[in-house]
mmCIF file of C-alpha atoms in Angstrom:
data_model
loop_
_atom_site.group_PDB
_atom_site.id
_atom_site.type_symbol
_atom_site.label_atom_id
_atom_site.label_comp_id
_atom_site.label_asym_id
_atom_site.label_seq_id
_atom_site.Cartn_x
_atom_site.Cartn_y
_atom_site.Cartn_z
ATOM 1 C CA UNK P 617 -49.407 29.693 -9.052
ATOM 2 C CA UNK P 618 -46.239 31.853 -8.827
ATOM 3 C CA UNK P 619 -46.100 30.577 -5.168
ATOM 4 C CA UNK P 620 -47.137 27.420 -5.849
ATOM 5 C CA UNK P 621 -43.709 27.247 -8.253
ATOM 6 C CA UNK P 622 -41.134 28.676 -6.028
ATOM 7 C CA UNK P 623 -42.472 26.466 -3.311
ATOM 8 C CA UNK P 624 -41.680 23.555 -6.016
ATOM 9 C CA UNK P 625 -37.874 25.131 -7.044
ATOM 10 C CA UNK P 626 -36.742 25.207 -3.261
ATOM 11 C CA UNK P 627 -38.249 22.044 -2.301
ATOM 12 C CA UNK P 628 -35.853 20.865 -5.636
ATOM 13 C CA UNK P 629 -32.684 22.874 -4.237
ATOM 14 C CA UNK P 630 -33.263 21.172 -0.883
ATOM 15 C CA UNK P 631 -33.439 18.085 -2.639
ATOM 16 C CA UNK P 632 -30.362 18.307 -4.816
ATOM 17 C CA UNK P 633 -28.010 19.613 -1.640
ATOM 18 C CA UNK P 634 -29.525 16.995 1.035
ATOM 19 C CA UNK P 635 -28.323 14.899 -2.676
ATOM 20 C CA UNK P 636 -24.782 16.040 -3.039
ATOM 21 C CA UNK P 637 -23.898 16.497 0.855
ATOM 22 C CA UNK P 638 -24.818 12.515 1.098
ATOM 23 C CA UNK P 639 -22.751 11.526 -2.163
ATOM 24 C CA UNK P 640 -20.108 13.592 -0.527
ATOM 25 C CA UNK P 641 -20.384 11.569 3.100
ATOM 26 C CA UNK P 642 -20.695 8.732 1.244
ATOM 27 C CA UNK P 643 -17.389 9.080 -1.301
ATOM 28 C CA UNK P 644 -15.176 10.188 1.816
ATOM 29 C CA UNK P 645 -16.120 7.346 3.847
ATOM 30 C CA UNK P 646 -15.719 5.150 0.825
ATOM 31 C CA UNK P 647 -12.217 6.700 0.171
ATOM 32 C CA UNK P 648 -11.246 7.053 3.652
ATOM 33 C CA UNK P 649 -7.774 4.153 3.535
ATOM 34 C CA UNK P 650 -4.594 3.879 4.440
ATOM 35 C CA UNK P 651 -4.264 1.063 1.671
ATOM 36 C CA UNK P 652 -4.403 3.423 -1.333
ATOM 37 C CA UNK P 653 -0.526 2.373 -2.047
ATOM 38 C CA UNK P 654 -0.516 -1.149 -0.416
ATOM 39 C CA UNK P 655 1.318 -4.218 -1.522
ATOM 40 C CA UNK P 656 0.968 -7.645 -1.909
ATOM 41 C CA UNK P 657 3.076 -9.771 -0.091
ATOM 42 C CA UNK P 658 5.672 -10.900 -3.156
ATOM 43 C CA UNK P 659 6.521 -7.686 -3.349
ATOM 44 C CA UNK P 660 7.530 -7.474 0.713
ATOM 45 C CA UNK P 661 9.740 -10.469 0.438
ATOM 46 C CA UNK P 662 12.618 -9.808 2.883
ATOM 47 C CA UNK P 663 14.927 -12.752 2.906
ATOM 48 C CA UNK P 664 16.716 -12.727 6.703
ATOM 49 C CA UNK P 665 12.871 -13.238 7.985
ATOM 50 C CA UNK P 666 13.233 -16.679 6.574
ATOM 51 C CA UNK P 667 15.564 -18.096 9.114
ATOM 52 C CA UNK P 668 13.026 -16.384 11.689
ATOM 53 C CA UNK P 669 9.160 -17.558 10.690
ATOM 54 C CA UNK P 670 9.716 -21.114 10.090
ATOM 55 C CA UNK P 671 6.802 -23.316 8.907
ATOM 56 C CA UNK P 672 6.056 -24.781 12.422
ATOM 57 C CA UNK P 673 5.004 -21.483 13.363
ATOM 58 C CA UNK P 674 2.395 -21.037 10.919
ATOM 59 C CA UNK P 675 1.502 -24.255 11.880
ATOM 60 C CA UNK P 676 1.170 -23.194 15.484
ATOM 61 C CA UNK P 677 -0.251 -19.953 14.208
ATOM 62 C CA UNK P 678 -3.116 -21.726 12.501
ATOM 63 C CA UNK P 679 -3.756 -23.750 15.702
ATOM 64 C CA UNK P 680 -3.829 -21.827 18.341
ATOM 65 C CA UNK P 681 -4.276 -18.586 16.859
ATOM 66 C CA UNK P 682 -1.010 -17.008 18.311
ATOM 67 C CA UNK P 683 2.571 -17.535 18.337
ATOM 68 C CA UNK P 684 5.307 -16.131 20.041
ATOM 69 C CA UNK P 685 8.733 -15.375 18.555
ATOM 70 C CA UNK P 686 11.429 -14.640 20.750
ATOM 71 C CA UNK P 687 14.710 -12.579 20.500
ATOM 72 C CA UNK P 688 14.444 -11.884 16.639
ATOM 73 C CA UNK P 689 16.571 -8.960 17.069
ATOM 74 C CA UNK P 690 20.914 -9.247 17.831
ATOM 75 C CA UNK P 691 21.647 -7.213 21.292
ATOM 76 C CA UNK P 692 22.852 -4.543 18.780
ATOM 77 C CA UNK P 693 19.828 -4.211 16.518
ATOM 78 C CA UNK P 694 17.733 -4.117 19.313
ATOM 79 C CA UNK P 695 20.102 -1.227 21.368
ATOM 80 C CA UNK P 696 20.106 0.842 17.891
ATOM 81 C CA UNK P 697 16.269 0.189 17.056
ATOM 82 C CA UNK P 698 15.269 1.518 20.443
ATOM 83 C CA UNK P 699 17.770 5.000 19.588
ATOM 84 C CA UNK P 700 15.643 5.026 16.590
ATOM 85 C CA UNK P 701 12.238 5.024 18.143
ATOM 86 C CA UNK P 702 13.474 7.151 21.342
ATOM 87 C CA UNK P 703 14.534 10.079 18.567
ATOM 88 C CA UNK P 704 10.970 9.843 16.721
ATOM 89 C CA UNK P 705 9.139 10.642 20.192
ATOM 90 C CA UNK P 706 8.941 14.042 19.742
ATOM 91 C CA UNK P 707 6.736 13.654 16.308
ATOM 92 C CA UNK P 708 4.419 11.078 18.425
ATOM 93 C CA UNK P 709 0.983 11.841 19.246
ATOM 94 C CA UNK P 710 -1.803 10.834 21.427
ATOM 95 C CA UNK P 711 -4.086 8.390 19.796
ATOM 96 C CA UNK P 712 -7.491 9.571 18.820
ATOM 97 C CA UNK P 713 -9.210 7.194 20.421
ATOM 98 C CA UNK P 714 -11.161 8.233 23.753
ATOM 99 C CA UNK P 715 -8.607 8.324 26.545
ATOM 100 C CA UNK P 716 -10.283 6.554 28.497
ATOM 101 C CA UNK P 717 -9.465 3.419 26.179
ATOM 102 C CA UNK P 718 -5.965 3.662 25.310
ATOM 103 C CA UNK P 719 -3.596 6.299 26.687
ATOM 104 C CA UNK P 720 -0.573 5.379 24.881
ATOM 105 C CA UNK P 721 1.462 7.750 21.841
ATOM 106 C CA UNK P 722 1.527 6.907 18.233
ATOM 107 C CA UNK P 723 2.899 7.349 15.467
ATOM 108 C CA UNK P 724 2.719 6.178 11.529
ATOM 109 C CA UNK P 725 6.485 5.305 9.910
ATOM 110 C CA UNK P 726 7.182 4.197 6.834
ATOM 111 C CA UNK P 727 10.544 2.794 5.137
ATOM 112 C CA UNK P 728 11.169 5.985 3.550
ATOM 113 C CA UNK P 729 9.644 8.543 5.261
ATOM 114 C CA UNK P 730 12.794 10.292 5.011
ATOM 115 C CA UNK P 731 13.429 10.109 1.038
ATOM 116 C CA UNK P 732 9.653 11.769 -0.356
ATOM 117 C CA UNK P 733 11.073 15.730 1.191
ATOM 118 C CA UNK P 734 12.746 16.666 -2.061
ATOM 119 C CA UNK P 735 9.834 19.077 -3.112
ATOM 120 C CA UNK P 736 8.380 19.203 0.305
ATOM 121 C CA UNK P 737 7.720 23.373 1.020
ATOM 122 C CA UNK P 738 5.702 22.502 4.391
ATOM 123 C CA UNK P 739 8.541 23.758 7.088
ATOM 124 C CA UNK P 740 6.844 21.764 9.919
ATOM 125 C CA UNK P 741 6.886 18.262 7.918
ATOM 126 C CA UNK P 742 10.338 18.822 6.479
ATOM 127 C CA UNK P 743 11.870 19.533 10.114
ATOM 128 C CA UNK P 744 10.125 16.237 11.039
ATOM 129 C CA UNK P 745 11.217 13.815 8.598
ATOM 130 C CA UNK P 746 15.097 15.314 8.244
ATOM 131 C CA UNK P 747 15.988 12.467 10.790
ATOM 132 C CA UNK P 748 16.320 9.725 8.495
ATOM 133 C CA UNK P 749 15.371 6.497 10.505
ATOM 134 C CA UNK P 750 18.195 4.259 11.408
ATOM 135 C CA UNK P 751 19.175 0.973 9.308
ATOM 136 C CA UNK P 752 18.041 -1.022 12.643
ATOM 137 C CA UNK P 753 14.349 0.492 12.705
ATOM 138 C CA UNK P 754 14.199 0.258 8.981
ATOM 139 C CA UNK P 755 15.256 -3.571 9.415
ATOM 140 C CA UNK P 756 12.831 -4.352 12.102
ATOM 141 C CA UNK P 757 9.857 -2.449 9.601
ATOM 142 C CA UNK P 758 11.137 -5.176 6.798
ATOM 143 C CA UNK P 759 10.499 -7.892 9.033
ATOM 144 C CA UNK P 760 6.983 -6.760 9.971
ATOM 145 C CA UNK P 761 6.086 -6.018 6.383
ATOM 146 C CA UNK P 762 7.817 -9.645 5.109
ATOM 147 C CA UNK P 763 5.510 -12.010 7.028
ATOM 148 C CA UNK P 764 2.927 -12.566 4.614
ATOM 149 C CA UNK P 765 4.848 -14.162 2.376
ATOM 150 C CA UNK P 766 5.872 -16.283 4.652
ATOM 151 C CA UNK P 767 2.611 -16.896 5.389
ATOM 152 C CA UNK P 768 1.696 -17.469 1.589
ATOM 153 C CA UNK P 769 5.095 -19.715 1.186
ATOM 154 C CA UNK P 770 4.103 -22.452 3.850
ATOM 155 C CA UNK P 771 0.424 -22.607 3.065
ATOM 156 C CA UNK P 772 -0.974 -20.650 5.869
ATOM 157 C CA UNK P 773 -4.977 -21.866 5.957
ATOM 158 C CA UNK P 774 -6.525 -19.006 8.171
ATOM 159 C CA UNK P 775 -6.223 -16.231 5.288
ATOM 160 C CA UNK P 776 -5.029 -15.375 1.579
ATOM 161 C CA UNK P 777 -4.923 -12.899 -0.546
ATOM 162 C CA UNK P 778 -2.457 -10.621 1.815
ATOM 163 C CA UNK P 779 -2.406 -6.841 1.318
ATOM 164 C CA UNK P 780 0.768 -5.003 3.284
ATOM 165 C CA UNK P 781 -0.102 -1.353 4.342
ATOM 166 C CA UNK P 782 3.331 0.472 3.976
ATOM 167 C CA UNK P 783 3.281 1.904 7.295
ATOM 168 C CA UNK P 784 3.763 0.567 10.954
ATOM 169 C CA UNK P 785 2.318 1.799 14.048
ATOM 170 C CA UNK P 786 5.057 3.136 15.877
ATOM 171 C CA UNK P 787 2.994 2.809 20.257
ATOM 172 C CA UNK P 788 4.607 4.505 23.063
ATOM 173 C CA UNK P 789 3.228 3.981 26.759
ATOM 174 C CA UNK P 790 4.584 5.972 29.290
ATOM 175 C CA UNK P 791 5.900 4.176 33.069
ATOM 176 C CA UNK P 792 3.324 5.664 34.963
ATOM 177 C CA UNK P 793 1.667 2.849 36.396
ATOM 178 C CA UNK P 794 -1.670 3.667 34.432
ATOM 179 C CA UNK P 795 -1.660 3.756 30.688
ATOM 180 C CA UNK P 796 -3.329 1.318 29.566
ATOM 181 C CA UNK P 797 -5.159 -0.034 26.149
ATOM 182 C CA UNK P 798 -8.516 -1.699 26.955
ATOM 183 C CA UNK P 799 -9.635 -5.222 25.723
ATOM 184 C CA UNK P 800 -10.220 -5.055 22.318
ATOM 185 C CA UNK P 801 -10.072 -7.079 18.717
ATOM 186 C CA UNK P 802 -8.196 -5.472 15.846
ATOM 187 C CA UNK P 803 -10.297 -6.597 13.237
ATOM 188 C CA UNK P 804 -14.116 -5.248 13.322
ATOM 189 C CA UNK P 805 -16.215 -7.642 12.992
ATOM 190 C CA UNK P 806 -19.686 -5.794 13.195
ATOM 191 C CA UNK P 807 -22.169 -5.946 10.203
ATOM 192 C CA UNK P 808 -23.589 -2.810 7.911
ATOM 193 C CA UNK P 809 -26.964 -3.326 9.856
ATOM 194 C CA UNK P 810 -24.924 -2.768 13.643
ATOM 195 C CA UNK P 811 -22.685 -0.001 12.207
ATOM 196 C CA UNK P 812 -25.258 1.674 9.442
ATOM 197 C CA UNK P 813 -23.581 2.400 5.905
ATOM 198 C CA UNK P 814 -21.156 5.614 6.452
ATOM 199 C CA UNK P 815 -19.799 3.900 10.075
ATOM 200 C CA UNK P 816 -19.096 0.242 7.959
ATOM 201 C CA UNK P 817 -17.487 2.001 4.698
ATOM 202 C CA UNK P 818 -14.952 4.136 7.262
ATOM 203 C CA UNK P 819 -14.283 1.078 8.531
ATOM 204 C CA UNK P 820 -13.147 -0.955 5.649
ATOM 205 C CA UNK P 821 -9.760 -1.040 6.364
ATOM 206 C CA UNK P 822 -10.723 -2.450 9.963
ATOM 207 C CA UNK P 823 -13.016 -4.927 8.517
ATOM 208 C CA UNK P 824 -10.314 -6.938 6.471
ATOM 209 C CA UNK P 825 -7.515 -7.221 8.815
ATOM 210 C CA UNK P 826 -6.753 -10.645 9.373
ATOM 211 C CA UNK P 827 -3.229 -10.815 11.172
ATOM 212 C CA UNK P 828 -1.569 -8.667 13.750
ATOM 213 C CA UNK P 829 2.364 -8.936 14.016
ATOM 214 C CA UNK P 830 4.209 -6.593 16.952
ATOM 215 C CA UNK P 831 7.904 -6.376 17.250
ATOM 216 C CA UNK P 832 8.814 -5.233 21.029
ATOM 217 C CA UNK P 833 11.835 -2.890 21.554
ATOM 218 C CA UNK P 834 11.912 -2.494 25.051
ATOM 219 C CA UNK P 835 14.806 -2.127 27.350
ATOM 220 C CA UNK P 836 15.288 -4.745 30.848
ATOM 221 C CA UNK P 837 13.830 -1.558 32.774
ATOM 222 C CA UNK P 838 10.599 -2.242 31.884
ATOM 223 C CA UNK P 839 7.964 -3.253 34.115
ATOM 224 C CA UNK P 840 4.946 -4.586 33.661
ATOM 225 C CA UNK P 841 3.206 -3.573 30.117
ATOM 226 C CA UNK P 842 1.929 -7.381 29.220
ATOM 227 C CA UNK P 843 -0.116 -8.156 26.237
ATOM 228 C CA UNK P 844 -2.878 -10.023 27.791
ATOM 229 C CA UNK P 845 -4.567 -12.303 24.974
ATOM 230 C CA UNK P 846 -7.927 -13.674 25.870
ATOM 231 C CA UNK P 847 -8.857 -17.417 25.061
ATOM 232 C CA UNK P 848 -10.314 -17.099 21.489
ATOM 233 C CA UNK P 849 -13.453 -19.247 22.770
ATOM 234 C CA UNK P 850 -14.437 -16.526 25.519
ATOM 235 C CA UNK P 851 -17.602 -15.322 24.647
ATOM 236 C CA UNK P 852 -18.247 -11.696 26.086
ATOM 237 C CA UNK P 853 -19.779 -9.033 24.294
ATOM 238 C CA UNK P 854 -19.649 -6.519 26.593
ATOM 239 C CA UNK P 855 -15.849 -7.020 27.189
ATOM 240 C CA UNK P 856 -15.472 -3.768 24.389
ATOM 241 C CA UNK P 857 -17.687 -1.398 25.555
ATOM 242 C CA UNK P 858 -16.309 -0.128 28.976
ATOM 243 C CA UNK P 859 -15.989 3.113 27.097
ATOM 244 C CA UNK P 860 -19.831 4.448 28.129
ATOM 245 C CA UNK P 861 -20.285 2.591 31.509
ATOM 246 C CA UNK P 862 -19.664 4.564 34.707
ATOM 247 C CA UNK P 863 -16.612 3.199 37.426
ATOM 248 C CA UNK P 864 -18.640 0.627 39.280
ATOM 249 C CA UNK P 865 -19.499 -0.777 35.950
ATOM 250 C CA UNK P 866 -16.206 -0.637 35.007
ATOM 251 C CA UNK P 867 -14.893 -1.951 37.911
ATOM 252 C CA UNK P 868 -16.883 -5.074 37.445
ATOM 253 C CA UNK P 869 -16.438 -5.928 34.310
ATOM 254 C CA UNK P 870 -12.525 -5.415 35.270
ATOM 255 C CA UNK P 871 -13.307 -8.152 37.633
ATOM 256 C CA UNK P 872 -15.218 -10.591 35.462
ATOM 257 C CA UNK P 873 -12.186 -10.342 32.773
ATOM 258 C CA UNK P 874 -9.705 -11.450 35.320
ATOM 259 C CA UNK P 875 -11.361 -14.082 35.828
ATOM 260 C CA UNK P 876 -11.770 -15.246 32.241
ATOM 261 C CA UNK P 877 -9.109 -17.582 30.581
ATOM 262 C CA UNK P 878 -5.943 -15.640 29.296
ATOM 263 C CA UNK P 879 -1.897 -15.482 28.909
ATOM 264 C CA UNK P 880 0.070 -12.418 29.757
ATOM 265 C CA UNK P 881 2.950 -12.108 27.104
ATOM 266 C CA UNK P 882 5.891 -9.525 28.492
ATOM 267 C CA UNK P 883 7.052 -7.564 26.198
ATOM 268 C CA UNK P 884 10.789 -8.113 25.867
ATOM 269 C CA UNK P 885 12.437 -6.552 23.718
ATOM 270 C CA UNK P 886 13.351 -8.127 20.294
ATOM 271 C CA UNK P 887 10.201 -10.412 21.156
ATOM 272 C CA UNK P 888 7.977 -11.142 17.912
ATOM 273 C CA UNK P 889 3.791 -11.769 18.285
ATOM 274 C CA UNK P 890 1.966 -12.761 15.516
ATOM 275 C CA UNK P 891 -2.141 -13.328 15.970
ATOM 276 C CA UNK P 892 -5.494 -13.695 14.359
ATOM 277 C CA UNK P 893 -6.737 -10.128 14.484
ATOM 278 C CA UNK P 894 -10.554 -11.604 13.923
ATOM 279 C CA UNK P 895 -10.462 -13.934 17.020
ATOM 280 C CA UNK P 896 -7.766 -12.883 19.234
ATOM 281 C CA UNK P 897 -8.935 -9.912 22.152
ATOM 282 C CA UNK P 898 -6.267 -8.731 23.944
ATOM 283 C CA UNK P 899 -5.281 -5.575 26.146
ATOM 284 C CA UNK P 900 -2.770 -3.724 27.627
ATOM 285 C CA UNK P 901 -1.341 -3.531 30.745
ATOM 286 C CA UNK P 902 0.019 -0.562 32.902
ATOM 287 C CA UNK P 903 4.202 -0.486 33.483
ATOM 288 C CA UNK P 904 6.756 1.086 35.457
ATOM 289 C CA UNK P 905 10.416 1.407 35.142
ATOM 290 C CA UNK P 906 11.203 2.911 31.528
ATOM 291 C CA UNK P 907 8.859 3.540 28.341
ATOM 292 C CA UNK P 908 7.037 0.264 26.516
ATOM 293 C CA UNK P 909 7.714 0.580 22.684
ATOM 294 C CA UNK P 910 6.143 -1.676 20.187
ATOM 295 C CA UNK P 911 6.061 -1.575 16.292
ATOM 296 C CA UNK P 912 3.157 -3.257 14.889
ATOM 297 C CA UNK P 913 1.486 -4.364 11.204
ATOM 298 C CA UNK P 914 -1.452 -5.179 10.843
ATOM 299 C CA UNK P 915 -2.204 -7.473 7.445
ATOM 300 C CA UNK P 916 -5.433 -7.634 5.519
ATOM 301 C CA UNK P 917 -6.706 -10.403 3.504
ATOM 302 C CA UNK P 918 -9.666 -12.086 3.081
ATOM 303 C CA UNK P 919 -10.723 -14.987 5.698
ATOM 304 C CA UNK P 920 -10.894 -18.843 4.512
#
């Protein structure tokens, strides 16, 4: 009987751990966000981005699912943006995606990065955010963040209910002829059945974005780097997992992609690039010449 009992107890214990360790997975992939202090887009208003996104190109937006913006950015914005981002390299980091995928730098930024150090004892993160960013990155990070209600102001069809992460993706590539970012959609699209539950909670933030907006602050230098957007009516789902195949796999599918419908958009600097981040694939292309910079936001919403 005695054994009987204990046999009972630790079959319990088991129980109740195998229990908490899966409410814990569960809460931290619930929790994981970087939309805990978001905001909607009313409160991003930023009033020069209104002689910039007119209403013809959410119009055009809507359409075709892209639009191009170019030379949002004065000669000396653009020349003091690009000092900005140059002077934040050193705090950039390789993505954590496999390498194989994308090989570029990143880094998060935020408005004011540079004003929440006041009671900051960590030595490392102080010495990183005592360069305050410049007025001209700060400016270009306004812009980003004020599309939405732009988008809300002339109607825009595709989405509603806008949220506005705080922080940009600050993406450095280096010239080497190489570094790359493979075809790809920002938004993930995949259901809790393909993913299983812990893969689609982690994912929330991924599963509601809705528009992607980059701001390019390159120099004439450059060479190479295009976005290459893919027709929105391709239909290849194998186009996104290169990741696992071997080179002659690779290779191929390389092949078969050229070959599909698409428009290469070089990335000059002060050049604006709004998309649908649910239907739009697009990659990456190697450059020469001098470092590719690009700021980007990505909005979430939900989908008409």
């Amino acid at each position: 009987m005695n054994n009987i009992l204990r046999k009972i107890s630790l079959d319990k214990a088991a129980l109740g751990i195998v229990s908490v360790a899966a409410i814990t997975v569960l809460g931290e992939a619930a929790c994981r966000t970087s939309l805990g202090d978001a905001q909607n887009a009313n409160e991003c208003r930023y009033p020069p981005l209104s002689s910039i996104v007119t209403e013809e190109h959410v119009r055009e937006l809507e359409e075709k699912s892209v639009v191009v913006i170019h030379n949002i950015l004065s000669k000396s914005t653009l020349h003091n943006a690009r000092r900005n981002v140059e002077a934040l390299r050193v705090n950039m980091n390789a993505s954590l995606n496999d390498e194989d995928v994308r090989q570029d730098q990143i880094l998060s930024i935020r408005e004011n990065d540079n004003n929440d150090n006041d009671n900051d004892n960590d030595d490392h993160h102080h010495q990183q955010q005592q360069q305050q960013h410049g007025d001209a990155l700060i400016h270009c990070i306004k812009l980003l963040r004020g599309i939405p209600f732009l988008l809300d102001r002339f109607g825009y069809a595709t989405s509603h209910s806008h949220v506005i992460p705080r922080q940009c993706q600050l993406a450095m590539y280096k010239p080497d002829g190489k570094s790359i970012y493979v075809r790809h959609l920002d938004r993930c699209n995949l259901s809790l059945g393909e993913m299983g539950l812990v893969g689609w909670l982690r994912a929330s933030d991924y599963r509601h974005r809705v528009v992607t907006a980059i701001l390019y602050l390159n120099t004439p230098l450059l060479d190479g780097g295009e976005l290459r957007l893919f027709d929105d009516d391709d239909d290849d789902d194998d186009n996104d997992n290169s990741a696992g195949d071997d080179d002659d796999e690779r290779r191929q599918k390389q092949q078969q992609q050229q070959q599909q419908k698409h428009c290469d958009i070089v990335p000059s600097g002060g050049k604006l690039i709004l998309f649908d981040s649910s239907r739009i694939e697009h990659q990456v292309l190697a450059s020469r010449g001098d470092d590719r910079y690009a700021l980007t936001c990505w909005f979430n919403g939900d989908l008409a």
